[in-house]
PDB file of C-alpha atoms and ligand atoms in Angstrom:
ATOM      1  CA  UNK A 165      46.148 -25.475  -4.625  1.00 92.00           C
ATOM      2  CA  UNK A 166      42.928 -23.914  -3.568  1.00 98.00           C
ATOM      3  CA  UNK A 167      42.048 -21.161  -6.089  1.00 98.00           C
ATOM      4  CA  UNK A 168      40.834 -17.854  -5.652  1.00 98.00           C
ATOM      5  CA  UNK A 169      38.534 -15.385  -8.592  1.00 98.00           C
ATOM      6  CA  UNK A 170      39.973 -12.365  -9.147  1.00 97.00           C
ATOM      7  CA  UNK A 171      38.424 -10.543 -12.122  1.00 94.00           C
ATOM      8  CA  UNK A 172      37.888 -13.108 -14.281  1.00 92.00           C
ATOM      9  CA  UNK A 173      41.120 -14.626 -13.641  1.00 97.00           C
ATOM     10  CA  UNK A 174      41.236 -18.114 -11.160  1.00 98.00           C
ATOM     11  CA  UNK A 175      44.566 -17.400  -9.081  1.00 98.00           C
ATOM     12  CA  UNK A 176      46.436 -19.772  -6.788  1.00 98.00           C
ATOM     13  CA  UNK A 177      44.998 -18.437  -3.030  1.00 97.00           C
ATOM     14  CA  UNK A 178      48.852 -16.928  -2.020  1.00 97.00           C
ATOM     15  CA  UNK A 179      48.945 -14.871  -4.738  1.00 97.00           C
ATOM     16  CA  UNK A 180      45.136 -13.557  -4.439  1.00 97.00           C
ATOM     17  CA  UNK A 181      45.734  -9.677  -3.467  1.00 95.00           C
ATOM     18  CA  UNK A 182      44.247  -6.407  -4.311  1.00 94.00           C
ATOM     19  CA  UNK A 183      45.532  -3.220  -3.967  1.00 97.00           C
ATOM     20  CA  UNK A 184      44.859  -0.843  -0.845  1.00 98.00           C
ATOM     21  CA  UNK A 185      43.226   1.718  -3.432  1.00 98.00           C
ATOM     22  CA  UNK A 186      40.512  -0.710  -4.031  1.00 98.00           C
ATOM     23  CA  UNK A 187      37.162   1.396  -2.757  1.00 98.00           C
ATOM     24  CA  UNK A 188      36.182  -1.652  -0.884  1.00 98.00           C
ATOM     25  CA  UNK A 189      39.076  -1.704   1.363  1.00 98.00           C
ATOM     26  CA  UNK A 190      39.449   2.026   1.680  1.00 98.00           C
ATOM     27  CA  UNK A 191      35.462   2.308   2.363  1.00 98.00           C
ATOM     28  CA  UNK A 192      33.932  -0.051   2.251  1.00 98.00           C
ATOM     29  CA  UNK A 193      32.291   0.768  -0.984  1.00 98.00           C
ATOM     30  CA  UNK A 194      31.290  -2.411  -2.469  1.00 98.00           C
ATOM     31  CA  UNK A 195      28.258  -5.463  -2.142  1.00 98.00           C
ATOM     32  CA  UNK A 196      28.871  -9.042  -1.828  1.00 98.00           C
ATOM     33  CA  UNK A 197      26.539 -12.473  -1.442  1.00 98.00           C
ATOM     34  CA  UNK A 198      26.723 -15.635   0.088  1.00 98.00           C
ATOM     35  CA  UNK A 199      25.596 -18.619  -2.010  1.00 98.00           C
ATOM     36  CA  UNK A 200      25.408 -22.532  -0.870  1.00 98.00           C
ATOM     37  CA  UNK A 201      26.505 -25.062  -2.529  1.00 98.00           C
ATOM     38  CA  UNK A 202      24.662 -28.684  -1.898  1.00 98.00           C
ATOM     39  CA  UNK A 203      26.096 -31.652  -3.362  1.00 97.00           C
ATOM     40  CA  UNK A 204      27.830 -29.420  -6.202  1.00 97.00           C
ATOM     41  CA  UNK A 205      24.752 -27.510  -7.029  1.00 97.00           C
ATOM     42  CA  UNK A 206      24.391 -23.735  -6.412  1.00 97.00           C
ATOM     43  CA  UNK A 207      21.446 -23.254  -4.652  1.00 98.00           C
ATOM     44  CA  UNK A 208      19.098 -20.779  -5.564  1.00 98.00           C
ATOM     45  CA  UNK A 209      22.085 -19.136  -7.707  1.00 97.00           C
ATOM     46  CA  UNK A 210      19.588 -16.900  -9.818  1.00 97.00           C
ATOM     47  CA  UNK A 211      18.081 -15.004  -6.381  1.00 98.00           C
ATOM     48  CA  UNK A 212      21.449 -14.565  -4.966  1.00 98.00           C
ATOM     49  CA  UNK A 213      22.926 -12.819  -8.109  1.00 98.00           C
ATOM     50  CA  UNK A 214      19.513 -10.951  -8.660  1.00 98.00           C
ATOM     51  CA  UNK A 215      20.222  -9.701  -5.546  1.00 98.00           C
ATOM     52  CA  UNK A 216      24.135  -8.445  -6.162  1.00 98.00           C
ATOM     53  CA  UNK A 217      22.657  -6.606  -9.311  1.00 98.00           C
ATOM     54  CA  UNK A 218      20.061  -5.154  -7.239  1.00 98.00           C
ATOM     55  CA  UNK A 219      22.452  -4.007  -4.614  1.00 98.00           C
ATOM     56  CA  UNK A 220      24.894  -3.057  -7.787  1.00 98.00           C
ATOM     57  CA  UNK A 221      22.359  -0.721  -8.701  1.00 98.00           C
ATOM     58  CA  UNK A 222      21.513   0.661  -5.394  1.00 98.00           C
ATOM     59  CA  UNK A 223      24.739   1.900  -5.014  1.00 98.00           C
ATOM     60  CA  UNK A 224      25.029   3.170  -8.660  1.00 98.00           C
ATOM     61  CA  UNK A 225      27.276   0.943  -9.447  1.00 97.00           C
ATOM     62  CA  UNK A 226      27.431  -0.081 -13.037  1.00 94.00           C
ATOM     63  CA  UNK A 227      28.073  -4.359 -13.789  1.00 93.00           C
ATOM     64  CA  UNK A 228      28.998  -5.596 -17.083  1.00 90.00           C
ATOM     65  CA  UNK A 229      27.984  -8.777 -15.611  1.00 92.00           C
ATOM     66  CA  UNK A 230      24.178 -10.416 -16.073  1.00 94.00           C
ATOM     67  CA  UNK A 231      22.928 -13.191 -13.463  1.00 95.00           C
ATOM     68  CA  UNK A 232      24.174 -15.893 -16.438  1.00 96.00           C
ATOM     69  CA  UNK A 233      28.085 -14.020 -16.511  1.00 95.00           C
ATOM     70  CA  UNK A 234      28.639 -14.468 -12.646  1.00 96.00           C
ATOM     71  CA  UNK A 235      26.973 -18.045 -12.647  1.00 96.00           C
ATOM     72  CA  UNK A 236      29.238 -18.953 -15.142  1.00 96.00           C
ATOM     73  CA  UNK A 237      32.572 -17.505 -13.168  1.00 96.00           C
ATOM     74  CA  UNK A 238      31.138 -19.207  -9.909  1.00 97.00           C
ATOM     75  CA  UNK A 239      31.333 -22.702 -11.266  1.00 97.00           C
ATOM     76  CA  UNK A 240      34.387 -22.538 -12.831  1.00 98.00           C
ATOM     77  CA  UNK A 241      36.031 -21.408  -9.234  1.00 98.00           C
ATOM     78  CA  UNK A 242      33.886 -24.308  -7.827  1.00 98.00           C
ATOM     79  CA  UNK A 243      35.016 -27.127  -9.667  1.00 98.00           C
ATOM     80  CA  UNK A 244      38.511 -25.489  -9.660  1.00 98.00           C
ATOM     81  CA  UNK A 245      38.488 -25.779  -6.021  1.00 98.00           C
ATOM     82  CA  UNK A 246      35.962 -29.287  -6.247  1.00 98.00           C
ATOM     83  CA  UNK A 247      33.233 -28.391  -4.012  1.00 98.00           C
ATOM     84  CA  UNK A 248      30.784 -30.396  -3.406  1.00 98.00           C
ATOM     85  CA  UNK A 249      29.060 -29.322  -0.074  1.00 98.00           C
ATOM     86  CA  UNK A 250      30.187 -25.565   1.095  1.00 98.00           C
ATOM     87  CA  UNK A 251      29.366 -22.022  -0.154  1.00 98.00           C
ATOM     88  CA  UNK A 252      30.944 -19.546  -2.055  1.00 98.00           C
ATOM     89  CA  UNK A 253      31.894 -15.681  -0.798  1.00 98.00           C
ATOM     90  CA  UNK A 254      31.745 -13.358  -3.948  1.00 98.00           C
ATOM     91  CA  UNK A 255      32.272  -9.248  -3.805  1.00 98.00           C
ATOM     92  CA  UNK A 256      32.371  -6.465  -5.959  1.00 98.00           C
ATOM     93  CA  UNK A 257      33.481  -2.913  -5.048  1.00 98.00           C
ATOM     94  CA  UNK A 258      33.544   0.401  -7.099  1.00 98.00           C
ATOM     95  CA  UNK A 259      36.809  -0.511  -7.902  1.00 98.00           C
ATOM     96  CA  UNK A 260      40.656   1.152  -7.664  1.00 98.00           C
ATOM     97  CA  UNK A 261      41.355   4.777  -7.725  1.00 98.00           C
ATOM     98  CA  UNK A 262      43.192   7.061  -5.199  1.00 98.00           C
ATOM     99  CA  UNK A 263      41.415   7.761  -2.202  1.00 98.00           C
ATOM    100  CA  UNK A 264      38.238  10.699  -2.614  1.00 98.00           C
ATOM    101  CA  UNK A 265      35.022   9.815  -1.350  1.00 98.00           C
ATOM    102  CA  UNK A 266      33.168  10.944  -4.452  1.00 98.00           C
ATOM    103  CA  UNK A 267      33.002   8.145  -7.263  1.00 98.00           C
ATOM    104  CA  UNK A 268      36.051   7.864  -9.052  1.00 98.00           C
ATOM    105  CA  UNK A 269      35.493  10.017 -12.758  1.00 97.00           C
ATOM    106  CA  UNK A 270      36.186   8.741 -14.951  1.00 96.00           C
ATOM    107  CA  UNK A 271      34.495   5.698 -13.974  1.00 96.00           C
ATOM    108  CA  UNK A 272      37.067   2.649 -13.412  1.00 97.00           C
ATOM    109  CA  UNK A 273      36.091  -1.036 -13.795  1.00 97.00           C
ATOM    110  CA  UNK A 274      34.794  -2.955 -10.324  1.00 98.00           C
ATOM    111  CA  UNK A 275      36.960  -5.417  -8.822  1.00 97.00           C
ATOM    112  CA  UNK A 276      35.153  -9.026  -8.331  1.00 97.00           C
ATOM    113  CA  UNK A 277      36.712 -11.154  -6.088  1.00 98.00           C
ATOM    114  CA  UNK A 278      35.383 -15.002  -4.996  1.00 98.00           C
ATOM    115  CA  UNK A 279      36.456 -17.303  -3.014  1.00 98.00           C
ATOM    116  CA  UNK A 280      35.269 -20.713  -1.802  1.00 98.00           C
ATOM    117  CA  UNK A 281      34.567 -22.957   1.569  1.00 98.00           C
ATOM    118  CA  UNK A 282      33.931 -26.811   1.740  1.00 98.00           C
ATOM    119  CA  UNK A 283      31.706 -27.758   4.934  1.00 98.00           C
ATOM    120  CA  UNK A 284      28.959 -29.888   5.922  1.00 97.00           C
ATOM    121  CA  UNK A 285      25.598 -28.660   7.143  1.00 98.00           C
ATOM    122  CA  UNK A 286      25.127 -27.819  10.470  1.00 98.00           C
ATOM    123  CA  UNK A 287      23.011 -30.835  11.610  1.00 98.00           C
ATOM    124  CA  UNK A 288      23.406 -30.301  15.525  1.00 98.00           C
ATOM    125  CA  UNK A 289      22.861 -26.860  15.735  1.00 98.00           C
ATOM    126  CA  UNK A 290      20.001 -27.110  13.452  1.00 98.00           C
ATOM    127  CA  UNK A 291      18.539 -30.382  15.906  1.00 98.00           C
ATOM    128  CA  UNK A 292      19.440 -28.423  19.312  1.00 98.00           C
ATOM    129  CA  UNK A 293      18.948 -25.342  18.226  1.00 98.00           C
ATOM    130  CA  UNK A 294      21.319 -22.169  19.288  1.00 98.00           C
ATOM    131  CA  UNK A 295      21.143 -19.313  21.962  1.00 98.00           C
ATOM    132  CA  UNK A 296      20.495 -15.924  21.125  1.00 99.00           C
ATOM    133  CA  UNK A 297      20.482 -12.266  22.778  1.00 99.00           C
ATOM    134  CA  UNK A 298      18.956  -8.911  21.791  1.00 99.00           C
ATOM    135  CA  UNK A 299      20.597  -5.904  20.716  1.00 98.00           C
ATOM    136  CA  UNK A 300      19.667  -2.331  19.898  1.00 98.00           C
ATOM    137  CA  UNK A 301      20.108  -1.968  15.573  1.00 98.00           C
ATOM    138  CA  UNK A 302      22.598   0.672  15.444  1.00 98.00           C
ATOM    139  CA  UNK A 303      23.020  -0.193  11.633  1.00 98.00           C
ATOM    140  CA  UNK A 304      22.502   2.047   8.698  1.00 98.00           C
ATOM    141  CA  UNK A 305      19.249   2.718   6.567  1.00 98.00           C
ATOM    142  CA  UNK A 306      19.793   0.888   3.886  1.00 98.00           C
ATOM    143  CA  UNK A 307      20.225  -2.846   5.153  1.00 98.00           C
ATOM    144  CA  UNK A 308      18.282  -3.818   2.155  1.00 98.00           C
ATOM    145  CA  UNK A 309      21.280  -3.180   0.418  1.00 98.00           C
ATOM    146  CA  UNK A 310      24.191  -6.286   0.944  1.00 98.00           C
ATOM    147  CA  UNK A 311      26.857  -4.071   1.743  1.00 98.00           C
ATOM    148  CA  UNK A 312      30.299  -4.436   2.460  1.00 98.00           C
ATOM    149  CA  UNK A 313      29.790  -2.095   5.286  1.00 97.00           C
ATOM    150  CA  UNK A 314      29.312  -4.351   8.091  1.00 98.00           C
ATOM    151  CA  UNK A 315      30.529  -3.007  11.342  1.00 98.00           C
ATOM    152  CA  UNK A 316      27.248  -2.525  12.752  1.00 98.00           C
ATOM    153  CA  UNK A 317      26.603  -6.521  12.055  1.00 98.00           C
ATOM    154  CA  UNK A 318      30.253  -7.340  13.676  1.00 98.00           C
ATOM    155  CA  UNK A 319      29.808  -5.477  16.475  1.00 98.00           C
ATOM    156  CA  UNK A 320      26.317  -7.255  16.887  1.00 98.00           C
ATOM    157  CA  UNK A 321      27.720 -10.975  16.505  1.00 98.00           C
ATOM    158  CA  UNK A 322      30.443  -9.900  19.190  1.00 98.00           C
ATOM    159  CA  UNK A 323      28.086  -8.748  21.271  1.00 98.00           C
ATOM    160  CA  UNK A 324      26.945 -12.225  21.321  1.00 98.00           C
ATOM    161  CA  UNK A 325      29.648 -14.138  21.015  1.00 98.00           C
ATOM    162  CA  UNK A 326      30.448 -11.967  25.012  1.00 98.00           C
ATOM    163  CA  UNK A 327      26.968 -13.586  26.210  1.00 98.00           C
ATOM    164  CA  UNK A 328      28.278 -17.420  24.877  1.00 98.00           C
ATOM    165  CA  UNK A 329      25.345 -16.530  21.759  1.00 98.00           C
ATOM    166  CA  UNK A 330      25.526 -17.620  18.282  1.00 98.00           C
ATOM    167  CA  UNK A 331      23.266 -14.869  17.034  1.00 99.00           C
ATOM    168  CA  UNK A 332      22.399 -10.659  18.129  1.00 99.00           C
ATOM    169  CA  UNK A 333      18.629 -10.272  17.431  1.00 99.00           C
ATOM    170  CA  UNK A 334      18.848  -6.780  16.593  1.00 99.00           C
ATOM    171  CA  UNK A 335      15.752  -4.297  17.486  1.00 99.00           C
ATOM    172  CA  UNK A 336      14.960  -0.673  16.533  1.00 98.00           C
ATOM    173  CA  UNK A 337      13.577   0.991  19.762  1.00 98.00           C
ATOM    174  CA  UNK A 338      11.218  -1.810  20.742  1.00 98.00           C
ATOM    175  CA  UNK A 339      10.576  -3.308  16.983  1.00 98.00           C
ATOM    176  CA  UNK A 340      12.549  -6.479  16.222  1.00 99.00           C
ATOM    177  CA  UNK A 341      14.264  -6.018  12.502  1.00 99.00           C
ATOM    178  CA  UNK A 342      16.684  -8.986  11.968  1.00 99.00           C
ATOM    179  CA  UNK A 343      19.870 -10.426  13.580  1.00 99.00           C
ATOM    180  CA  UNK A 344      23.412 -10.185  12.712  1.00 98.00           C
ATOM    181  CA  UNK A 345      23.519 -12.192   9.756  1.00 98.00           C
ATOM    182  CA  UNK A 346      19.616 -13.824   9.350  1.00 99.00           C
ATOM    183  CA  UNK A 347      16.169 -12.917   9.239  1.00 99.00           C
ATOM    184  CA  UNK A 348      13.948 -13.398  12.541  1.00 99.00           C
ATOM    185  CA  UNK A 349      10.865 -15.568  13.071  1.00 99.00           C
ATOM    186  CA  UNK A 350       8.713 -15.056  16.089  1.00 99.00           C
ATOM    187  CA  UNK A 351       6.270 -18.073  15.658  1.00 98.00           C
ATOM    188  CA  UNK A 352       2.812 -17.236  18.037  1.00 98.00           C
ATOM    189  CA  UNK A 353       0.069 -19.537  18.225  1.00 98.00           C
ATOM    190  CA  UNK A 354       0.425 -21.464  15.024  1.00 98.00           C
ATOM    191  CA  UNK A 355       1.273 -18.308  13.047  1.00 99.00           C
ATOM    192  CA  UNK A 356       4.723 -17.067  11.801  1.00 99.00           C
ATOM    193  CA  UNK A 357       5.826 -13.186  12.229  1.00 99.00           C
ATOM    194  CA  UNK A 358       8.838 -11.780  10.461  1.00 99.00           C
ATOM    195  CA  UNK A 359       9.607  -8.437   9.953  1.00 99.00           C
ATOM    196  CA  UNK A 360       8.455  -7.062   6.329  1.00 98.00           C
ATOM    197  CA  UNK A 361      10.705  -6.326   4.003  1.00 98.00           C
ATOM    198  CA  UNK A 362      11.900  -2.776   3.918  1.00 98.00           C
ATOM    199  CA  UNK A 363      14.903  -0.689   4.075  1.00 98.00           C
ATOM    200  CA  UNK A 364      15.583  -2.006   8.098  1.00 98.00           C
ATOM    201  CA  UNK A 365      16.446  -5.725   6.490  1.00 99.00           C
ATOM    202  CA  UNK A 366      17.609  -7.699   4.296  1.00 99.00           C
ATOM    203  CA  UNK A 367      15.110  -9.585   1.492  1.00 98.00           C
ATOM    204  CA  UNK A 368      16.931 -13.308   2.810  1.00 99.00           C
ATOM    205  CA  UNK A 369      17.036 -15.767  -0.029  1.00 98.00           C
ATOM    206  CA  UNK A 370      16.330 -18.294   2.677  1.00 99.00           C
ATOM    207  CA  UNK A 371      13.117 -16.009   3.877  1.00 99.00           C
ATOM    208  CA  UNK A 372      11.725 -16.233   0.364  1.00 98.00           C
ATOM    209  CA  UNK A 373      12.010 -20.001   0.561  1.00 98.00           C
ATOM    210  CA  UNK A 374      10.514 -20.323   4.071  1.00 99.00           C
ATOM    211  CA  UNK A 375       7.902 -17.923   2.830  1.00 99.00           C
ATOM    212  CA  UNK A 376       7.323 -20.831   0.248  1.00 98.00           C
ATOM    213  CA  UNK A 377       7.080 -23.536   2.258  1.00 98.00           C
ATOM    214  CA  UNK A 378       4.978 -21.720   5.101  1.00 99.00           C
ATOM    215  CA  UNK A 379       2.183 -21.276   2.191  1.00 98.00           C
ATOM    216  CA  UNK A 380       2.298 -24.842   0.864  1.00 98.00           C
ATOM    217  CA  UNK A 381       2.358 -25.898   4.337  1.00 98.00           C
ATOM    218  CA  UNK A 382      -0.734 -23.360   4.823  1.00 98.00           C
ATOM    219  CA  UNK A 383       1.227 -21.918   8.037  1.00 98.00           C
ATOM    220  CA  UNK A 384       0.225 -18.500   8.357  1.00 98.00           C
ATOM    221  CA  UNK A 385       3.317 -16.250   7.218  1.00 99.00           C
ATOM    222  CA  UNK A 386       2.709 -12.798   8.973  1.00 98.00           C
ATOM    223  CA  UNK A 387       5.090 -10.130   7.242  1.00 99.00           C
ATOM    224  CA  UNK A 388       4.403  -7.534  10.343  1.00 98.00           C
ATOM    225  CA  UNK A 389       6.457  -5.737  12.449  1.00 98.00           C
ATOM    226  CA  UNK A 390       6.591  -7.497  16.146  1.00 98.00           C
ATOM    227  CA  UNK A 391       7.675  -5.524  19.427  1.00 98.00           C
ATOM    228  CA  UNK A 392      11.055  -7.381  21.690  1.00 98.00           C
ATOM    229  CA  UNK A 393       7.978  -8.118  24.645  1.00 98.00           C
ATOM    230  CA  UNK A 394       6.143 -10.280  21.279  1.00 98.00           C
ATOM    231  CA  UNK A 395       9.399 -11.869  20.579  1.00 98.00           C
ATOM    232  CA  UNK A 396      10.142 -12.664  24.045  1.00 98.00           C
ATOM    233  CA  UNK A 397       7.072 -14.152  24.880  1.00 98.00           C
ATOM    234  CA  UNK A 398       6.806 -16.376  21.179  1.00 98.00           C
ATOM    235  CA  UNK A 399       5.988 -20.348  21.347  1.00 98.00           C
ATOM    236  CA  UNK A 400       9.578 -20.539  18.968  1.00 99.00           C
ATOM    237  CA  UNK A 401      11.859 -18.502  17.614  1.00 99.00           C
ATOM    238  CA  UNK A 402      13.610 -19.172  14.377  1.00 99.00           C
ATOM    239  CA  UNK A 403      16.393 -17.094  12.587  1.00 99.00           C
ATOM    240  CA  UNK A 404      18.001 -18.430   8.894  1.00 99.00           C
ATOM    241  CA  UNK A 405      20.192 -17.284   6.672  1.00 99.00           C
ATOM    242  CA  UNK A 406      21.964 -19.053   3.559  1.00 98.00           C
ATOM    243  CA  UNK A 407      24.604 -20.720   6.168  1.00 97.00           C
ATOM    244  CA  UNK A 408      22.322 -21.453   8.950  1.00 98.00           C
ATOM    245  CA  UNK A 409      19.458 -22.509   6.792  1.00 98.00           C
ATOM    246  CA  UNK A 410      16.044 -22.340   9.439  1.00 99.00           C
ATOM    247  CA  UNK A 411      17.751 -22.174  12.794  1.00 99.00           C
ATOM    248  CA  UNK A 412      15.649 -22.388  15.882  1.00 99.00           C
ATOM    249  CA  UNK A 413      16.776 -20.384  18.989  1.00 99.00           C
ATOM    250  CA  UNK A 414      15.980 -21.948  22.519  1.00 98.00           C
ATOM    251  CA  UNK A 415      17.480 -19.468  24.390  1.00 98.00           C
ATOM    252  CA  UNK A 416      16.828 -15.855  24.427  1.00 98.00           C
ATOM    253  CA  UNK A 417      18.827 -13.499  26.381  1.00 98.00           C
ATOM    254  CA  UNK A 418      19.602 -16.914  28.668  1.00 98.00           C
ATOM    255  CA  UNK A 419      15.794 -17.787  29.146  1.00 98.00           C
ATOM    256  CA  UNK A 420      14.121 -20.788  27.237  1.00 98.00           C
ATOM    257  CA  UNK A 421      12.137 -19.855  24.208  1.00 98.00           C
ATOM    258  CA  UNK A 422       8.456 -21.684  24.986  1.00 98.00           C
ATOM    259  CA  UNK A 423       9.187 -25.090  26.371  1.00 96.00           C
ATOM    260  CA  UNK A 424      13.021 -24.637  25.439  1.00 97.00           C
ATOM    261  CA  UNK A 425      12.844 -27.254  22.876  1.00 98.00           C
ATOM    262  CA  UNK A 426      12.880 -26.481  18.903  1.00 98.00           C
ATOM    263  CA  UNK A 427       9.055 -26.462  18.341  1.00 98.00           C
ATOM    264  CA  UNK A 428       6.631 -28.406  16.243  1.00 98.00           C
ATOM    265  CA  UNK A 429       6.596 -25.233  13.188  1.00 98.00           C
ATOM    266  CA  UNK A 430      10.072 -24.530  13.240  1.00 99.00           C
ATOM    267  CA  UNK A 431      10.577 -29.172  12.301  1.00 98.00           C
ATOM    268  CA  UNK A 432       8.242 -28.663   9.821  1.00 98.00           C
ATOM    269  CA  UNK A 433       9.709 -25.828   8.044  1.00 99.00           C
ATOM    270  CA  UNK A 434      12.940 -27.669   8.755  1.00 98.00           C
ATOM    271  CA  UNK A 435      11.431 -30.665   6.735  1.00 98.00           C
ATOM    272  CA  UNK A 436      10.503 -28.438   4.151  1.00 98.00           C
ATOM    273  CA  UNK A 437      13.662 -27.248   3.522  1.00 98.00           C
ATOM    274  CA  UNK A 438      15.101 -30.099   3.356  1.00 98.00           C
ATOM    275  CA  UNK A 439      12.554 -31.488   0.650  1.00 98.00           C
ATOM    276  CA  UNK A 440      13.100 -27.585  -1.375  1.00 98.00           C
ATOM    277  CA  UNK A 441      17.241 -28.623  -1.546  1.00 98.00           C
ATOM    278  CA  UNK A 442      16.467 -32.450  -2.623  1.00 96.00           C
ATOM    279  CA  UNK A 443      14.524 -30.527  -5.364  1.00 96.00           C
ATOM    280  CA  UNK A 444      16.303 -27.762  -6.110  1.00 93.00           C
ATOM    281  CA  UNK A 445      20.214 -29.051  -6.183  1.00 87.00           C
TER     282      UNK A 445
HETATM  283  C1  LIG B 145      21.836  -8.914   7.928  1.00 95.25           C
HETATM  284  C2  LIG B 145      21.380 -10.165   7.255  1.00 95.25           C
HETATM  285  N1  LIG B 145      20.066 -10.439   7.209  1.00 95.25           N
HETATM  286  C3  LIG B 145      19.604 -11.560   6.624  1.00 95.25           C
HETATM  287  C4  LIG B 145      20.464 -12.488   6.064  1.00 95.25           C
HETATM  288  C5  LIG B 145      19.911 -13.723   5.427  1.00 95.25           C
HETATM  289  O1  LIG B 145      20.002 -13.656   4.047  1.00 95.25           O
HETATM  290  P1  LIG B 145      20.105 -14.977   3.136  1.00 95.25           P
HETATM  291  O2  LIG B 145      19.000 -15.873   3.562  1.00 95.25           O
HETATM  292  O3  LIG B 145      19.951 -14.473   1.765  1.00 95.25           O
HETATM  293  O4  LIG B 145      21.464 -15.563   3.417  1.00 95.25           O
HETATM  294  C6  LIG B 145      21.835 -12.247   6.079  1.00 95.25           C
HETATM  295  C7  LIG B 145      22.764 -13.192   5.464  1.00 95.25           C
HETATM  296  O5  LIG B 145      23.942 -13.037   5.465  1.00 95.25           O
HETATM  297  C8  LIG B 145      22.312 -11.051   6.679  1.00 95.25           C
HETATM  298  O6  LIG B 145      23.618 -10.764   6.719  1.00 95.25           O
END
């Protein structure tokens, strides 16, 4: 029976349920992460739950948990569930109290809830590539911040899911921030571009590691902002996120991305990543 954390407790997945006073429900009022798991290892566990604190905080929300507590929790529900290629989903909202908007006072404790998925890699999409379209960023200020709050990303992805796209390239006016779910590469003559992280994105785990590899590889890694024109006219375009790893897109808004084939940088930050899991998991 596939198990589910609630609290601290591993329940049996029919009989994981919370109530319709918790805040995350009602508002949305809660943070989450998205960690990998290759060949039973968590990858780059510490920077995902450095980031839940850091969101955690950002929202003044107080954690009796340190990055050690919720490693702990996540492995138990792992083996419990024995996965050894996936990811694991894990969320924590303010918590359960009858609906106000203000924070509940007294404080109550946060609900944490995990669960767990079993899948390969994506091999073919990461080989072929995917499509992609552009979309105006009607999201919030704060997309540093891993909120639960993610209508603005839905209604992104289902923007692209309508155009036959795997992934919404979202833009502020004419600046490119980030897509649906993953950071955005515009690769230009030899050098990488990605937006730099602010308040309009979110710090990927993934980024940091392509960061890593672009400077061992000695690929230029431009943290600038880049106009839609910059990104439409790129030699290759690469989004990545935890699930998608480094993605290239060959199609943008239906028109080939350079020659329309994954490019030369995007394969050798590929390879890299590949080596950084061998190493890491
Ligand atoms: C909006 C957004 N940007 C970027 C990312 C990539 O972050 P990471 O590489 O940590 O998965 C995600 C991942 O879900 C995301 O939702």
């Amino acid at each position: 029976m596939t198990k589910v954390l609630i609290n601290e407790t591993l329940v049996d997945e029919q009989d994981a349920k919370v109530s319709y006073n918790d805040r995350g429900y009602v508002f949305g009022d809660g943070i989450y992460e998205y960690i990998r798991v290759y060949d039973r290892s968590v990858f780059t566990a510490q920077e995902h739950f450095e980031r839940l604190l850091r969101s955690a905080k950002e929202i003044g929300l107080d954690l009796k948990y340190s990055v050690e507590g919720f490693t702990e929790l996540i492995q138990e529900l792992l083996a419990a569930n024995d996965v050894i290629n996936g990811g694991v989903y894990i969320q924590v909202t303010r918590g359960t109290a009858p609906r106000d908007h203000a924070f509940p006072t007294p404080a109550v404790e946060a609900n944490i809830m995990a669960f767990t998925k079993s899948y390969d890699r994506p091999y073919k999409s990461l080989e072929e590539g995917i499509n992609a379209v552009t979309t105006e960023d009607v999201r919030w200020l704060r997309c540093d911040i891993k909120s639960l709050n993610l209508l603005g990303n839905v209604l992104a992805k289902e923007y692209a899911a309508k155009y036959n796209a795997q992934e919404a390239i979202q833009h502020r006016g004419d600046v490119v921030t980030e897509g649906s779910s993953s950071n955005v590469y515009a690769i230009k003559d030899g050098v990488i571009y990605t937006h730099p992280v602010n308040n309009y994105i979110l710090n990927g785990i993934t980024r940091m590691v392509i960061k890593t590899i672009a400077e061992d590889k000695e690929i230029p890694f431009k943290e600038e902002t880049f106009s839609l024109d910059f990104l439409k006219n790129a030699d290759e375009i690469i989004v990545s996120s935890t699930s998608i790893e480094v993605m290239p897109v060959v199609k943008l808004n239906g028109e080939s991305v350079g020659n329309g084939e994954v490019g030369p940088i995007t394969k050798s930050l590929q390879e890299g990543f590949n080596r950084y899991i061998d190493v890491h998991s």
